[in-house]
PDB file of C-alpha atoms in Angstrom:
ATOM      1  CA  MET O   1     101.356 131.888 101.353  1.00  0.00           C
ATOM      2  CA  GLN O   2      98.417 131.520  99.013  1.00  0.00           C
ATOM      3  CA  TRP O   3      95.898 128.753  99.582  1.00  0.00           C
ATOM      4  CA  ILE O   4      96.521 127.031  96.228  1.00  0.00           C
ATOM      5  CA  GLY O   5     100.258 126.764  96.869  1.00  0.00           C
ATOM      6  CA  SER O   6      99.567 125.530 100.374  1.00  0.00           C
ATOM      7  CA  PHE O   7      97.211 122.865  98.979  1.00  0.00           C
ATOM      8  CA  PHE O   8      99.798 121.593  96.494  1.00  0.00           C
ATOM      9  CA  ILE O   9     102.475 121.449  99.176  1.00  0.00           C
ATOM     10  CA  TYR O  10     100.051 119.438 101.327  1.00  0.00           C
ATOM     11  CA  MET O  11      99.396 117.015  98.459  1.00  0.00           C
ATOM     12  CA  VAL O  12     103.111 116.458  97.774  1.00  0.00           C
ATOM     13  CA  ILE O  13     103.782 115.800 101.455  1.00  0.00           C
ATOM     14  CA  TRP O  14     100.734 113.480 101.585  1.00  0.00           C
ATOM     15  CA  TRP O  15     102.037 111.285  98.753  1.00  0.00           C
ATOM     16  CA  VAL O  16     105.533 111.080 100.244  1.00  0.00           C
ATOM     17  CA  VAL O  17     104.114 110.089 103.628  1.00  0.00           C
ATOM     18  CA  LEU O  18     101.760 107.566 101.992  1.00  0.00           C
ATOM     19  CA  PHE O  19     104.636 105.730 100.337  1.00  0.00           C
ATOM     20  CA  ALA O  20     106.461 105.732 103.680  1.00  0.00           C
ATOM     21  CA  VAL O  21     103.424 104.336 105.549  1.00  0.00           C
ATOM     22  CA  LEU O  22     102.328 101.670 103.048  1.00  0.00           C
ATOM     23  CA  PRO O  23     104.878  98.976 104.010  1.00  0.00           C
ATOM     24  CA  PHE O  24     104.055  99.065 107.753  1.00  0.00           C
ATOM     25  CA  GLY O  25     102.211  96.020 109.041  1.00  0.00           C
ATOM     26  CA  VAL O  26     102.245  94.104 105.753  1.00  0.00           C
ATOM     27  CA  GLN O  27     102.085  90.327 106.047  1.00  0.00           C
ATOM     28  CA  ARG O  28     102.433  88.161 102.984  1.00  0.00           C
ATOM     29  CA  GLN O  29      99.844  85.569 102.061  1.00  0.00           C
ATOM     30  CA  GLU O  30     100.761  82.096 103.277  1.00  0.00           C
ATOM     31  CA  ASN O  31      99.358  80.140 100.322  1.00  0.00           C
ATOM     32  CA  PRO O  32      98.484  82.495  97.474  1.00  0.00           C
ATOM     33  CA  GLU O  33      96.063  81.301  94.817  1.00  0.00           C
ATOM     34  CA  ARG O  34      97.390  80.480  91.402  1.00  0.00           C
ATOM     35  CA  GLY O  35      98.049  83.661  89.426  1.00  0.00           C
ATOM     36  CA  HIS O  36      98.323  85.876  92.519  1.00  0.00           C
ATOM     37  CA  ASP O  37     101.538  87.589  93.495  1.00  0.00           C
ATOM     38  CA  PRO O  38     103.103  85.787  96.483  1.00  0.00           C
ATOM     39  CA  GLY O  39     104.345  89.118  97.848  1.00  0.00           C
ATOM     40  CA  ALA O  40     100.892  90.715  97.896  1.00  0.00           C
ATOM     41  CA  PRO O  41      99.623  91.537 101.393  1.00  0.00           C
ATOM     42  CA  ALA O  42      96.928  89.321 102.890  1.00  0.00           C
ATOM     43  CA  PHE O  43      95.066  92.335 104.336  1.00  0.00           C
ATOM     44  CA  PRO O  44      96.425  95.751 103.289  1.00  0.00           C
ATOM     45  CA  ASN O  45      94.493  97.963 105.813  1.00  0.00           C
ATOM     46  CA  LEU O  46      94.290 100.785 103.269  1.00  0.00           C
ATOM     47  CA  LYS O  47      91.624 102.852 105.052  1.00  0.00           C
ATOM     48  CA  ARG O  48      93.666 102.863 108.244  1.00  0.00           C
ATOM     49  CA  LYS O  49      96.857 103.734 106.379  1.00  0.00           C
ATOM     50  CA  LEU O  50      95.126 106.571 104.512  1.00  0.00           C
ATOM     51  CA  ALA O  51      93.851 107.994 107.808  1.00  0.00           C
ATOM     52  CA  ILE O  52      97.300 107.733 109.405  1.00  0.00           C
ATOM     53  CA  THR O  53      98.871 109.340 106.328  1.00  0.00           C
ATOM     54  CA  THR O  54      96.411 112.230 106.485  1.00  0.00           C
ATOM     55  CA  LEU O  55      97.087 112.861 110.169  1.00  0.00           C
ATOM     56  CA  ILE O  56     100.877 112.713 109.831  1.00  0.00           C
ATOM     57  CA  THR O  57     100.758 114.980 106.794  1.00  0.00           C
ATOM     58  CA  PHE O  58      98.548 117.492 108.583  1.00  0.00           C
ATOM     59  CA  VAL O  59     101.062 117.717 111.453  1.00  0.00           C
ATOM     60  CA  ILE O  60     104.057 118.146 109.108  1.00  0.00           C
ATOM     61  CA  TRP O  61     102.183 120.641 106.936  1.00  0.00           C
ATOM     62  CA  GLY O  62     100.967 122.548 110.001  1.00  0.00           C
ATOM     63  CA  ILE O  63     104.501 122.906 111.325  1.00  0.00           C
ATOM     64  CA  GLY O  64     105.631 124.169 107.921  1.00  0.00           C
ATOM     65  CA  VAL O  65     102.796 126.701 107.688  1.00  0.00           C
ATOM     66  CA  PHE O  66     103.520 127.892 111.219  1.00  0.00           C
ATOM     67  CA  LEU O  67     107.205 128.421 110.420  1.00  0.00           C
ATOM     68  CA  ILE O  68     106.406 130.205 107.161  1.00  0.00           C
ATOM     69  CA  LEU O  69     103.826 132.536 108.700  1.00  0.00           C
ATOM     70  CA  ARG O  70     105.571 133.144 112.028  1.00  0.00           C
ATOM     71  CA  TYR O  71     109.139 133.628 110.781  1.00  0.00           C
ATOM     72  CA  HIS O  72     108.321 134.768 107.231  1.00  0.00           C
ATOM     73  CA  LEU O  73     110.390 131.993 105.668  1.00  0.00           C
ATOM     74  CA  SER O  74     110.586 131.589 101.897  1.00  0.00           C
ATOM     75  CA  LEU O  75     112.718 129.900  99.284  1.00  0.00           C
ATOM     76  CA  THR O  76     114.060 133.253  98.106  1.00  0.00           C
ATOM     77  CA  MET O  77     115.824 133.597 101.462  1.00  0.00           C
ATOM     78  CA  LEU O  78     118.131 130.774 100.402  1.00  0.00           C
ATOM     79  CA  GLU O  79     119.411 132.808  97.454  1.00  0.00           C
ATOM     80  CA  GLN O  80     120.543 135.801  99.457  1.00  0.00           C
ATOM     81  CA  PRO O  81     124.179 135.819 100.636  1.00  0.00           C
ATOM     82  CA  GLN O  82     124.602 136.016 104.392  1.00  0.00           C
TER      83      GLN O  82
END
């Protein structure tokens, strides 16, 4: 696996995990100001969610890299008849 391909796989996994983590712990504003969306979170905790996303992604990506390097897995293996 080349490093550039590994980086792009990491980035795709990171975005998927981010969208899965974003809704956790969201509490709506009780009395939003005029012009504000009533569904907007009162305190989004973005730094914490970005850190959690990075850690989860690193674990998932690390497992994938381990499986690819240890067992020589690739997408071309799916094309071959058994």
